[in-house]
Short mmCIF file of C-alpha atoms and ligand atoms in Angstrom, two decimals:
data_model
loop_
_atom_site.label_atom_id
_atom_site.label_comp_id
_atom_site.label_asym_id
_atom_site.label_seq_id
_atom_site.Cartn_x
_atom_site.Cartn_y
_atom_site.Cartn_z
CA MET A 1 35.04 133.31 51.61
CA ASN A 2 35.90 134.44 54.89
CA LYS A 3 34.45 131.31 56.26
CA GLU A 4 36.76 129.37 54.05
CA ASN A 5 39.65 131.18 55.45
CA THR A 6 38.52 130.41 58.86
CA VAL A 7 37.68 126.75 58.63
CA SER A 8 40.32 124.27 59.32
CA ARG A 9 41.85 122.59 56.44
CA LEU A 10 40.91 118.95 55.85
CA PRO A 11 43.25 116.49 54.18
CA VAL A 12 42.51 115.56 50.55
CA MET A 13 40.80 112.29 49.93
CA SER A 14 43.40 110.90 47.67
CA GLY A 15 46.65 111.82 45.94
CA LYS A 16 45.55 110.28 42.68
CA ARG A 17 43.01 111.79 40.45
CA ALA A 18 39.89 109.76 40.39
CA HIS A 19 38.65 108.71 36.98
CA ALA A 20 35.40 110.25 36.09
CA VAL A 21 32.57 107.80 35.91
CA THR A 22 30.11 108.19 33.07
CA SER A 23 26.50 107.57 33.50
CA ASP A 24 26.82 104.11 32.00
CA GLY A 25 29.66 103.31 34.37
CA GLU A 26 32.54 103.51 31.91
CA HIS A 27 35.74 105.21 32.93
CA GLN A 28 36.88 108.04 30.81
CA GLN A 29 40.42 109.22 30.35
CA PRO A 30 41.17 112.80 31.37
CA ALA A 31 42.43 113.72 27.93
CA GLN A 32 39.25 112.46 26.37
CA LYS A 33 37.27 114.51 28.70
CA LYS A 34 39.19 117.57 27.69
CA MET A 35 38.72 116.75 23.98
CA ARG A 36 35.05 116.21 24.49
CA LYS A 37 34.77 119.60 26.04
CA VAL A 38 36.48 121.09 23.04
CA ASP A 39 34.30 119.31 20.52
CA ILE A 40 31.01 120.05 22.15
CA ASP A 41 28.78 121.98 19.93
CA PRO A 42 25.56 122.57 21.84
CA ALA A 43 23.85 124.22 18.94
CA PRO A 44 24.61 122.29 15.79
CA ARG A 45 24.55 124.54 12.83
CA ALA A 46 22.28 123.70 9.97
CA ARG A 47 24.29 122.40 7.00
CA PRO A 48 23.14 121.50 3.54
CA ALA A 49 22.37 117.86 3.40
CA ALA A 50 24.38 117.20 0.26
CA THR A 51 27.53 118.76 1.54
CA VAL A 52 30.08 116.49 3.14
CA VAL A 53 31.96 118.34 5.77
CA PRO A 54 35.14 116.73 6.89
CA LYS A 55 35.48 116.32 10.54
CA ARG A 56 37.24 119.41 11.68
CA MET A 57 39.88 118.59 14.12
CA LEU A 58 40.49 121.58 16.25
CA PRO A 59 43.80 121.72 17.88
CA PRO A 60 43.39 120.53 21.37
CA LYS A 61 43.24 123.27 23.82
CA GLN A 62 46.09 123.25 26.12
CA ALA A 63 44.65 121.74 29.20
CA VAL A 64 45.47 123.58 32.29
CA THR A 65 46.63 121.03 34.56
CA ARG A 66 47.19 122.13 37.92
CA PRO A 67 49.35 120.07 40.12
CA LEU A 68 47.27 118.18 42.53
CA ARG A 69 48.12 118.79 46.00
CA PRO A 70 47.36 116.54 48.78
CA THR A 71 45.38 119.26 50.30
CA GLY A 72 43.95 120.78 47.09
CA ALA A 73 40.28 120.41 46.38
CA ALA A 74 40.28 119.33 42.71
CA THR A 75 41.54 120.20 39.28
CA VAL A 76 39.55 122.68 37.38
CA ALA A 77 39.27 122.55 33.64
CA ALA A 78 40.43 125.47 31.65
CA GLY A 79 38.13 128.02 30.12
CA PRO A 80 35.00 127.01 28.33
CA SER A 81 35.33 125.43 24.91
CA GLN A 82 33.95 127.14 21.90
CA GLY A 83 30.23 127.20 21.74
CA LEU A 84 29.78 125.14 24.84
CA HIS A 85 27.90 126.87 27.52
CA ARG A 86 28.72 125.25 30.63
CA PRO A 87 27.20 126.27 33.88
CA PRO A 88 29.70 128.07 35.98
CA VAL A 89 31.00 126.43 38.99
CA ALA A 90 30.42 129.24 41.36
CA SER A 91 30.83 127.26 44.43
CA VAL A 92 34.45 126.40 43.87
CA PRO A 93 36.46 129.52 43.31
CA LYS A 94 40.08 129.10 42.62
CA ALA A 95 40.99 131.39 45.28
CA GLY A 96 38.96 129.40 47.78
CA ALA A 97 40.83 126.24 47.06
CA THR A 98 44.08 127.98 47.38
CA ALA A 99 42.89 129.50 50.57
CA ILE A 100 41.92 126.15 51.87
CA SER A 101 45.18 124.56 51.12
CA LYS A 102 47.15 127.46 52.31
CA GLY A 103 45.17 128.47 55.34
CA PRO A 104 46.79 128.91 58.66
CA LYS A 105 47.39 125.75 60.46
CA ARG A 106 45.16 125.28 63.48
CA PRO A 107 46.63 124.17 66.62
CA GLY A 108 46.13 120.61 67.58
CA TRP A 109 43.74 121.40 70.20
CA ASP A 110 41.49 123.41 67.97
CA LEU A 111 39.34 120.48 67.14
CA LYS A 112 36.33 122.60 66.67
CA GLY A 113 38.13 124.70 64.20
CA LYS A 114 39.35 121.66 62.44
CA VAL A 115 35.85 120.20 62.32
CA SER A 116 34.55 123.44 60.97
CA ASP A 117 37.32 123.41 58.38
CA MET A 118 36.44 119.87 57.52
CA GLU A 119 32.80 120.79 57.23
CA VAL A 120 33.72 123.65 54.95
CA LYS A 121 35.76 121.30 52.93
CA VAL A 122 32.94 118.78 52.79
CA GLN A 123 30.58 121.45 51.67
CA THR A 124 33.09 122.58 49.14
CA TYR A 125 33.48 119.08 47.91
CA GLN A 126 29.80 118.48 47.88
CA SER A 127 29.25 121.57 45.84
CA ARG A 128 32.03 120.50 43.56
CA VAL A 129 30.53 117.03 43.27
CA LYS A 130 27.25 118.67 42.50
CA SER A 131 28.82 120.86 39.90
CA VAL A 132 30.72 117.92 38.49
CA ASN A 133 27.51 115.93 38.32
CA GLN A 134 25.86 118.84 36.66
CA GLU A 135 28.76 118.99 34.29
CA ASN A 136 28.50 115.28 33.79
CA GLU A 137 24.81 115.61 32.94
CA ASN A 138 25.62 118.34 30.53
CA LEU A 139 28.28 116.20 29.00
CA LYS A 140 25.85 113.29 28.74
CA ASP A 141 23.43 115.54 26.96
CA SER A 142 26.19 116.69 24.71
CA ILE A 143 27.23 113.10 24.06
CA SER A 144 23.70 112.04 23.30
CA LYS A 145 23.34 115.05 21.01
CA ILE A 146 26.65 114.27 19.46
CA GLN A 147 25.72 110.62 19.05
CA LYS A 148 22.43 111.65 17.57
CA ARG A 149 24.25 114.05 15.37
CA GLU A 150 26.77 111.34 14.52
CA SER A 151 24.02 108.92 13.63
CA GLN A 152 22.47 111.68 11.54
CA MET A 153 25.84 112.33 10.00
CA GLN A 154 26.35 108.64 9.37
CA GLU A 155 22.95 108.43 7.77
CA GLU A 156 23.76 111.53 5.87
CA ASN A 157 27.12 110.00 5.00
CA VAL A 158 25.43 106.84 3.82
CA GLN A 159 23.03 108.97 1.80
CA LEU A 160 25.87 111.00 0.48
CA LYS A 161 27.89 107.87 -0.40
CA LYS A 162 24.84 106.46 -2.07
CA ARG A 163 24.38 109.75 -3.84
CA LEU A 164 28.09 109.74 -4.66
CA ARG A 165 27.82 106.25 -6.15
CA GLU A 166 24.79 107.37 -8.09
CA CYS A 167 26.69 110.43 -9.20
CA GLU A 168 29.69 108.30 -10.15
CA GLU A 169 27.42 105.95 -12.05
CA GLU A 170 25.77 108.93 -13.66
CA LEU A 171 29.22 110.33 -14.38
CA SER A 172 30.41 107.07 -15.97
CA ALA A 173 27.14 106.89 -17.89
CA LEU A 174 27.66 110.47 -18.91
CA CYS A 175 31.27 109.68 -19.91
CA SER A 176 30.12 106.79 -22.07
CA MET A 177 27.35 108.99 -23.40
CA LYS A 178 29.95 111.65 -24.12
CA LYS A 179 32.05 109.11 -25.98
CA ASP A 180 28.97 107.92 -27.82
CA LEU A 181 28.08 111.50 -28.52
CA GLU A 182 31.57 112.18 -29.84
CA MET A 183 31.37 109.12 -32.03
CA VAL A 184 27.91 110.10 -33.16
CA SER A 185 29.07 113.64 -33.88
CA LYS A 186 32.05 112.27 -35.79
CA GLU A 187 29.75 109.97 -37.71
CA ARG A 188 27.45 112.89 -38.28
CA ASP A 189 30.38 114.94 -39.63
CA ASP A 190 31.37 112.05 -41.89
CA LEU A 191 27.79 111.64 -43.00
CA GLN A 192 27.51 115.36 -43.62
CA ARG A 193 30.67 115.26 -45.73
CA GLU A 194 29.35 112.23 -47.55
CA LEU A 195 26.02 113.96 -47.93
CA SER A 196 27.70 117.02 -49.44
CA ASN A 197 29.66 114.75 -51.83
CA LEU A 198 26.52 112.87 -52.68
CA SER A 199 24.70 116.15 -53.18
CA GLU A 200 27.36 117.26 -55.65
CA GLN A 201 27.21 113.89 -57.38
CA HIS A 202 23.46 114.14 -57.35
CA LYS A 203 23.67 117.53 -59.04
CA VAL A 204 26.06 116.16 -61.65
CA LEU A 205 23.86 113.12 -62.17
CA GLN A 206 20.81 115.33 -62.41
CA GLY A 207 22.59 117.31 -65.12
CA LEU A 208 23.49 114.11 -66.89
CA ARG A 209 19.98 112.82 -66.48
CA ASP A 210 18.60 116.05 -67.93
CA ASN A 211 20.98 115.74 -70.87
CA LEU A 212 20.08 112.10 -71.31
CA GLU A 213 16.40 112.88 -71.07
CA SER A 214 16.71 115.55 -73.73
CA GLU A 215 18.80 113.14 -75.80
CA LEU A 216 16.21 110.44 -75.17
CA CYS A 217 13.49 112.80 -76.36
CA ASN A 218 15.49 113.48 -79.51
CA VAL A 219 16.18 109.79 -79.99
CA GLN A 220 12.54 108.94 -79.39
CA SER A 221 11.44 111.52 -81.91
CA GLN A 222 14.06 110.22 -84.32
CA LEU A 223 12.94 106.71 -83.51
CA SER A 224 9.35 107.54 -84.27
CA VAL A 225 10.45 109.11 -87.53
CA GLN A 226 12.68 106.12 -88.25
CA THR A 227 9.91 103.73 -87.27
CA SER A 228 7.51 105.34 -89.69
CA ALA A 229 10.28 105.35 -92.30
CA LEU A 230 10.97 101.71 -91.46
CA ASN A 231 7.31 100.88 -91.88
CA ARG A 232 7.34 102.61 -95.22
CA CYS A 233 10.56 100.79 -96.10
CA GLN A 234 9.07 97.48 -95.02
CA ASP A 235 6.04 98.15 -97.16
CA SER A 236 8.22 99.08 -100.08
CA LEU A 237 10.45 96.10 -99.28
CA ARG A 238 7.45 93.82 -99.41
CA GLN A 239 6.46 95.39 -102.68
CA SER A 240 10.07 95.11 -103.86
CA GLN A 241 10.23 91.49 -102.77
CA GLU A 242 7.06 90.79 -104.65
CA THR A 243 8.50 92.67 -107.60
CA VAL A 244 11.80 90.80 -107.23
CA SER A 245 10.07 87.44 -107.07
CA SER A 246 8.01 88.33 -110.13
CA LEU A 247 11.16 89.68 -111.77
CA GLN A 248 13.03 86.52 -110.84
CA GLU A 249 10.33 84.54 -112.53
CA THR A 250 10.58 86.89 -115.48
CA VAL A 251 14.37 86.58 -115.43
CA ALA A 252 14.12 82.81 -115.37
CA GLN A 253 11.68 82.96 -118.26
CA GLN A 254 13.90 85.41 -120.07
CA ARG A 255 16.94 83.26 -119.39
CA ASP A 256 15.11 80.38 -120.91
CA GLU A 257 14.13 82.58 -123.79
CA LEU A 258 17.68 83.91 -123.99
CA HIS A 259 19.07 80.41 -123.99
CA HIS A 260 16.68 79.36 -126.66
CA GLY A 261 17.44 82.57 -128.50
CA GLU A 262 21.17 81.91 -128.09
CA MET A 263 20.80 78.41 -129.42
CA GLU A 264 18.69 79.76 -132.23
CA ARG A 265 21.25 82.47 -132.92
CA ARG A 266 24.02 79.89 -133.06
CA LYS A 267 22.07 77.81 -135.47
CA LEU A 268 21.17 80.76 -137.66
CA HIS A 269 24.64 82.25 -137.41
CA ASN A 270 26.27 79.09 -138.50
CA THR A 271 23.65 78.52 -141.17
CA ILE A 272 24.60 81.92 -142.49
CA GLN A 273 28.26 81.04 -142.27
CA GLU A 274 27.58 77.85 -144.17
CA LEU A 275 25.52 79.76 -146.71
CA LYS A 276 28.33 82.23 -147.03
CA GLY A 277 30.47 79.27 -147.69
CA ASN A 278 32.28 76.90 -145.46
CA ILE A 279 35.40 77.69 -147.31
CA ARG A 280 35.95 81.33 -147.95
CA VAL A 281 38.82 82.89 -149.75
CA PHE A 282 39.83 86.45 -149.12
CA CYS A 283 42.44 88.33 -151.04
CA ARG A 284 44.55 91.02 -149.47
CA VAL A 285 46.76 93.23 -151.55
CA ARG A 286 49.88 94.29 -149.73
CA PRO A 287 50.82 97.93 -150.21
CA LEU A 288 54.08 98.79 -151.88
CA LEU A 289 56.80 99.00 -149.34
CA THR A 290 58.84 101.60 -151.28
CA GLU A 291 58.08 105.10 -150.10
CA GLY A 292 56.27 107.51 -152.36
CA LYS A 293 54.53 104.88 -154.42
CA SER A 294 50.95 104.33 -153.41
CA GLU A 295 49.40 102.94 -156.59
CA ILE A 296 50.01 99.53 -157.98
CA PRO A 297 49.45 99.87 -161.70
CA HIS A 298 48.87 96.25 -162.57
CA ILE A 299 46.30 95.60 -159.89
CA GLN A 300 42.93 97.12 -160.41
CA LEU A 301 40.31 97.11 -157.72
CA PRO A 302 36.80 98.10 -158.82
CA ALA A 303 35.45 100.81 -156.53
CA HIS A 304 31.95 99.37 -156.29
CA ASP A 305 32.91 95.72 -155.99
CA ASN A 306 34.95 94.44 -153.04
CA LYS A 307 34.90 90.87 -154.30
CA SER A 308 36.76 91.16 -157.56
CA LEU A 309 40.25 92.07 -158.64
CA THR A 310 41.79 92.56 -162.02
CA LEU A 311 45.38 91.95 -162.85
CA ALA A 312 46.50 93.78 -165.93
CA ARG A 313 49.74 93.36 -167.76
CA VAL A 314 51.21 94.25 -171.12
CA GLU A 315 52.11 91.18 -173.08
CA GLU A 316 55.01 91.58 -175.48
CA SER A 317 54.70 90.25 -179.05
CA HIS A 318 56.39 86.95 -179.34
CA THR A 319 57.47 87.73 -182.88
CA GLY A 320 58.14 91.34 -182.30
CA ARG A 321 56.08 92.26 -185.37
CA THR A 322 52.94 93.12 -183.53
CA VAL A 323 52.49 95.74 -180.87
CA ASP A 324 52.37 94.81 -177.22
CA THR A 325 48.87 93.93 -176.08
CA GLN A 326 47.24 94.87 -172.70
CA LYS A 327 45.84 91.76 -171.09
CA SER A 328 43.52 91.66 -168.04
CA TYR A 329 42.83 88.75 -165.67
CA ASN A 330 39.77 88.95 -163.52
CA PHE A 331 39.60 87.17 -160.18
CA SER A 332 36.72 86.95 -157.82
CA PHE A 333 36.96 86.17 -154.09
CA ASP A 334 34.68 86.19 -151.13
CA ARG A 335 36.25 89.49 -150.26
CA VAL A 336 39.11 91.58 -151.61
CA PHE A 337 41.07 93.88 -149.34
CA GLY A 338 43.00 96.61 -151.02
CA PRO A 339 46.42 97.90 -150.06
CA SER A 340 44.87 100.50 -147.82
CA ALA A 341 42.74 98.02 -145.88
CA ARG A 342 43.49 98.15 -142.19
CA GLN A 343 43.95 95.16 -139.87
CA GLN A 344 40.60 95.90 -138.20
CA GLU A 345 38.72 95.59 -141.52
CA VAL A 346 40.28 92.23 -142.26
CA PHE A 347 39.47 90.94 -138.79
CA GLU A 348 35.82 92.08 -138.95
CA GLU A 349 35.29 89.64 -141.80
CA ILE A 350 36.89 86.85 -139.78
CA SER A 351 35.33 87.65 -136.38
CA LEU A 352 32.05 85.99 -137.40
CA LEU A 353 33.98 82.77 -137.79
CA VAL A 354 35.55 83.27 -134.39
CA GLN A 355 32.02 83.45 -132.97
CA SER A 356 31.34 80.12 -134.70
CA ALA A 357 34.35 78.64 -132.93
CA LEU A 358 32.81 79.69 -129.56
CA ASP A 359 29.52 78.16 -130.68
CA GLY A 360 31.25 74.84 -131.02
CA TYR A 361 32.16 74.76 -134.68
CA ASN A 362 35.58 74.00 -136.04
CA VAL A 363 37.08 77.02 -137.70
CA CYS A 364 40.34 77.21 -139.59
CA CYS A 365 41.84 80.39 -140.89
CA PHE A 366 45.10 80.36 -142.76
CA ALA A 367 47.09 82.75 -144.92
CA TYR A 368 48.67 81.72 -148.15
CA GLY A 369 51.01 83.60 -150.42
CA GLN A 370 54.49 84.07 -151.63
CA THR A 371 57.26 85.25 -149.41
CA GLY A 372 56.92 88.84 -148.31
CA SER A 373 53.29 89.04 -149.35
CA GLY A 374 52.12 89.86 -145.82
CA LYS A 375 50.95 86.55 -144.33
CA THR A 376 52.69 87.01 -141.01
CA TYR A 377 51.65 90.66 -140.94
CA THR A 378 48.02 89.71 -141.48
CA MET A 379 47.93 86.84 -139.01
CA GLU A 380 50.11 88.22 -136.22
CA GLY A 381 50.64 91.88 -137.03
CA GLY A 382 52.71 94.36 -135.07
CA ASP A 383 52.88 95.45 -131.45
CA LEU A 384 50.82 98.62 -131.86
CA GLU A 385 47.09 98.36 -131.26
CA ASP A 386 46.22 99.35 -134.81
CA MET A 387 48.67 96.78 -136.26
CA ARG A 388 47.53 93.80 -134.23
CA GLY A 389 46.78 90.84 -136.52
CA VAL A 390 44.01 88.27 -136.76
CA ILE A 391 45.30 85.88 -134.08
CA PRO A 392 45.57 88.39 -131.15
CA ARG A 393 42.28 90.01 -132.13
CA ALA A 394 40.57 86.61 -132.36
CA VAL A 395 41.96 85.62 -128.96
CA GLN A 396 40.72 88.91 -127.46
CA GLN A 397 37.26 88.37 -128.92
CA ILE A 398 37.14 84.76 -127.70
CA PHE A 399 37.97 85.68 -124.09
CA LYS A 400 35.54 88.63 -124.11
CA SER A 401 32.72 86.49 -125.48
CA ALA A 402 33.52 83.69 -123.01
CA GLN A 403 33.27 86.21 -120.17
CA ALA A 404 29.93 87.47 -121.49
CA LEU A 405 28.58 83.93 -121.86
CA LYS A 406 29.44 83.21 -118.20
CA GLU A 407 26.24 85.01 -117.22
CA GLN A 408 24.29 82.47 -119.25
CA GLY A 409 25.97 79.64 -117.36
CA TRP A 410 28.74 78.84 -119.81
CA GLN A 411 32.16 77.83 -118.54
CA TYR A 412 35.03 77.67 -121.04
CA THR A 413 38.46 76.10 -120.86
CA PHE A 414 41.13 76.90 -123.46
CA THR A 415 44.10 74.88 -124.57
CA ALA A 416 46.72 76.39 -126.88
CA SER A 417 49.35 74.75 -129.08
CA PHE A 418 51.71 76.14 -131.69
CA VAL A 419 53.39 73.89 -134.21
CA GLU A 420 55.71 74.63 -137.15
CA ILE A 421 55.93 72.58 -140.33
CA TYR A 422 59.28 73.07 -141.89
CA ASN A 423 60.60 70.86 -144.61
CA GLU A 424 57.81 68.48 -143.75
CA THR A 425 58.94 68.01 -140.20
CA LEU A 426 56.99 69.16 -137.19
CA ARG A 427 58.44 71.41 -134.46
CA ASP A 428 56.77 72.32 -131.22
CA LEU A 429 57.03 76.10 -130.94
CA LEU A 430 55.98 76.03 -127.25
CA TYR A 431 58.79 73.65 -126.33
CA THR A 432 60.88 74.96 -123.45
CA GLY A 433 63.19 72.01 -122.83
CA LYS A 434 66.71 71.39 -124.08
CA SER A 435 67.06 71.63 -127.85
CA ASN A 436 68.97 68.32 -128.15
CA LYS A 437 66.12 66.51 -126.43
CA ARG A 438 63.38 67.77 -128.69
CA PRO A 439 60.84 64.98 -129.21
CA GLU A 440 59.62 63.94 -132.60
CA HIS A 441 56.05 64.59 -133.61
CA GLU A 442 53.54 62.85 -135.80
CA ILE A 443 50.11 63.85 -136.99
CA ARG A 444 47.56 61.25 -136.02
CA LYS A 445 43.90 60.86 -136.42
CA VAL A 446 42.05 59.80 -133.32
CA SER A 447 38.42 59.05 -132.64
CA ASN A 448 35.71 61.42 -133.91
CA ASN A 449 37.99 62.36 -136.76
CA GLU A 450 40.03 64.52 -134.47
CA ILE A 451 43.56 65.28 -135.51
CA THR A 452 46.24 65.33 -132.84
CA VAL A 453 50.00 65.78 -132.88
CA THR A 454 52.01 63.48 -130.67
CA ASN A 455 54.35 64.90 -127.98
CA LEU A 456 53.07 68.41 -128.64
CA THR A 457 52.76 70.97 -125.81
CA TYR A 458 49.12 71.63 -125.08
CA GLN A 459 49.11 74.61 -122.75
CA LYS A 460 46.03 75.51 -120.69
CA VAL A 461 45.35 79.24 -120.89
CA SER A 462 42.76 81.36 -119.18
CA THR A 463 43.62 84.93 -120.13
CA GLU A 464 44.45 86.86 -123.23
CA ASP A 465 47.89 87.81 -121.85
CA GLU A 466 48.83 84.16 -121.39
CA VAL A 467 48.08 83.53 -125.09
CA CYS A 468 50.11 86.60 -126.13
CA ASN A 469 53.07 85.32 -124.09
CA LEU A 470 52.79 81.95 -125.82
CA ILE A 471 52.83 83.67 -129.25
CA LEU A 472 56.01 85.55 -128.22
CA LEU A 473 57.61 82.28 -127.13
CA ALA A 474 56.61 80.68 -130.43
CA ASN A 475 58.11 83.55 -132.42
CA GLN A 476 61.39 83.08 -130.59
CA ASN A 477 61.39 79.38 -131.45
CA ARG A 478 60.41 79.92 -135.07
CA SER A 479 62.94 79.54 -137.88
CA THR A 480 63.43 82.78 -139.79
CA ALA A 481 65.80 83.77 -142.55
CA ARG A 482 66.39 86.63 -144.88
CA THR A 483 65.07 86.30 -148.41
CA ASN A 484 65.24 88.58 -151.36
CA MET A 485 61.64 89.49 -150.77
CA ASN A 486 61.52 89.47 -146.99
CA ASP A 487 64.17 90.37 -144.43
CA HIS A 488 62.30 88.30 -141.85
CA SER A 489 60.91 85.50 -143.91
CA SER A 490 59.23 82.86 -141.84
CA ARG A 491 60.49 80.13 -144.11
CA SER A 492 57.91 77.69 -142.74
CA HIS A 493 54.26 77.02 -142.09
CA SER A 494 53.07 77.59 -138.59
CA VAL A 495 49.79 76.48 -137.06
CA PHE A 496 48.36 78.14 -133.93
CA GLN A 497 45.60 76.04 -132.48
CA LEU A 498 43.22 77.04 -129.69
CA ASP A 499 40.92 74.31 -128.41
CA ILE A 500 37.75 75.67 -126.83
CA ASP A 501 35.70 73.51 -124.47
CA GLY A 502 32.42 75.01 -123.40
CA GLU A 503 30.03 73.63 -120.80
CA ASN A 504 26.68 74.83 -119.52
CA ARG A 505 26.08 72.78 -116.39
CA ASP A 506 22.68 74.32 -115.67
CA ARG A 507 21.38 73.01 -118.95
CA ASP A 508 23.79 70.09 -119.29
CA ILE A 509 25.18 71.19 -122.65
CA LYS A 510 28.74 70.92 -123.87
CA CYS A 511 30.44 72.28 -126.96
CA LYS A 512 33.92 71.69 -128.35
N1 ATP B 1 49.24 95.21 -145.33
C1 ATP B 1 50.47 95.62 -145.08
N2 ATP B 1 50.73 96.89 -144.78
C2 ATP B 1 51.96 97.33 -144.49
N3 ATP B 1 53.06 96.55 -144.49
C3 ATP B 1 52.87 95.25 -144.77
C4 ATP B 1 51.59 94.73 -145.10
N4 ATP B 1 51.74 93.40 -145.36
C5 ATP B 1 53.03 93.13 -145.19
N5 ATP B 1 53.74 94.21 -144.87
C6 ATP B 1 55.16 94.26 -144.62
O1 ATP B 1 55.73 93.48 -145.62
C7 ATP B 1 56.83 92.79 -145.13
C8 ATP B 1 56.69 91.33 -145.40
O2 ATP B 1 55.59 90.87 -144.80
P1 ATP B 1 55.51 89.44 -144.10
O3 ATP B 1 56.70 89.16 -143.29
O4 ATP B 1 54.23 89.39 -143.36
O5 ATP B 1 55.50 88.47 -145.29
P2 ATP B 1 55.35 86.92 -145.28
O6 ATP B 1 54.24 86.60 -146.17
O7 ATP B 1 55.15 86.49 -143.88
O8 ATP B 1 56.68 86.38 -145.80
P3 ATP B 1 57.40 84.96 -145.55
O9 ATP B 1 56.59 83.95 -146.27
O10 ATP B 1 58.70 85.12 -146.11
O11 ATP B 1 57.37 84.79 -144.14
C9 ATP B 1 56.94 93.09 -143.68
O12 ATP B 1 57.90 94.08 -143.47
C10 ATP B 1 55.60 93.63 -143.42
O13 ATP B 1 55.64 94.57 -142.39
MG1 MG B 2 55.98 85.15 -142.67
#
């Protein structure tokens, strides 16, 4: 140091700062040099490979820039940067430089002193060049380390980017998987709900199935019972069918027999009627109409004979000299009905003839007698059931018998007519037209000795009521007048005619 103070000062080589020259010949800017010093990290710390550390930009240290003096040795960088161990530049103390530049000026003649100063300066500069070179080498090492580190970092960066892409891909895959998972979980929830519903339905259906199975068991047992019953029924049905077919045959035989029997009965019945007499005369004694008198003294009816009648009367003497004599007149009839005989008794005797009419025989029944003797009462009777006369009872029997004969295949049609003979003129009692347009009638004989009346109303009837209505109509049309013997004397002859047409189509038989 002392030497420095003693040596003459040499002028600086240049007023401008020379650019530092790197080992590869490139010029570096001063600021960059300062930054490089700051960033040097001689001992790179070990970091985890996966961690990306952003480049930490330290604030640039305030470079200490000393004003270059024409006589100054060189600028000296500020204190050492963090972590960078730089070899100290011992040979260039600050004080020395200042001493050099501010040393006492040697006189112009002191060439030796000046040379020695120059030599000191050269040595100083040489040592500074040396130190700068050393520093340069250090910096080169640092740069190479940094470059190596940078390449490592770049590789690491590439790896990390690659890893990042992979992670992003994984993340997107995971996101889609998450969405899928959410959907799947939602579907699972739905399916679980559906499963619970289906489970409930399953339980209900199981209950129903159990009920149905038990019902099925019952039905099957019933079915087996019914099947056995059905078999029994079928057996009995077969037997019944056989019985029915045999019975049908029997019925057919019996029908034949019945028909033959019926035909035989008709024959016999009518033979009997003929034997009894084709013309039969019955006598009916009317009761006395005056109250209190029940016996008729001049009519005697033998108790044990219902076919004879005796009229007794006292005959006065024509001369008056002899006593009155009791004379009796005996009459015999096919049947005598006394005053107490009821309508039913009279009809029973006639009903056999009504049966003959249904069998196809012509039957005529008429009442004859003086006025008030009871003809109309006997033939028509009164409204009460007990007082009904021969005609309504005969009609009732005819329709009943016709109905019964239907089963033997007989079909009957009935035609009614009612005619009045009054003063030898004919009147249609079933006429319903205007009275001034009444047609005239004649009795004519047509083929088969049939008697017919021209322009007469022949009314088809099919029920008993229809006939009764016709009789009422006829009674309204009939001429009546009061007589001494009868308040409602008919004053005429009336003929009720019922034509009966019978047909048995099965056996092709007709009767009229
Ligand atoms: N058997 C009887 N029982 C009770 N009353 C009878 C009987 N017969 C007739 N009569 C009564 O006698 C009366 C005369 O009878 P009905 O009119 O039948 O006589 P009729 O013969 O028809 O007379 P006409 O020829 O004048 O018409 C009637 O009031 C009737 O009710
Ligand atoms: Mg009469």
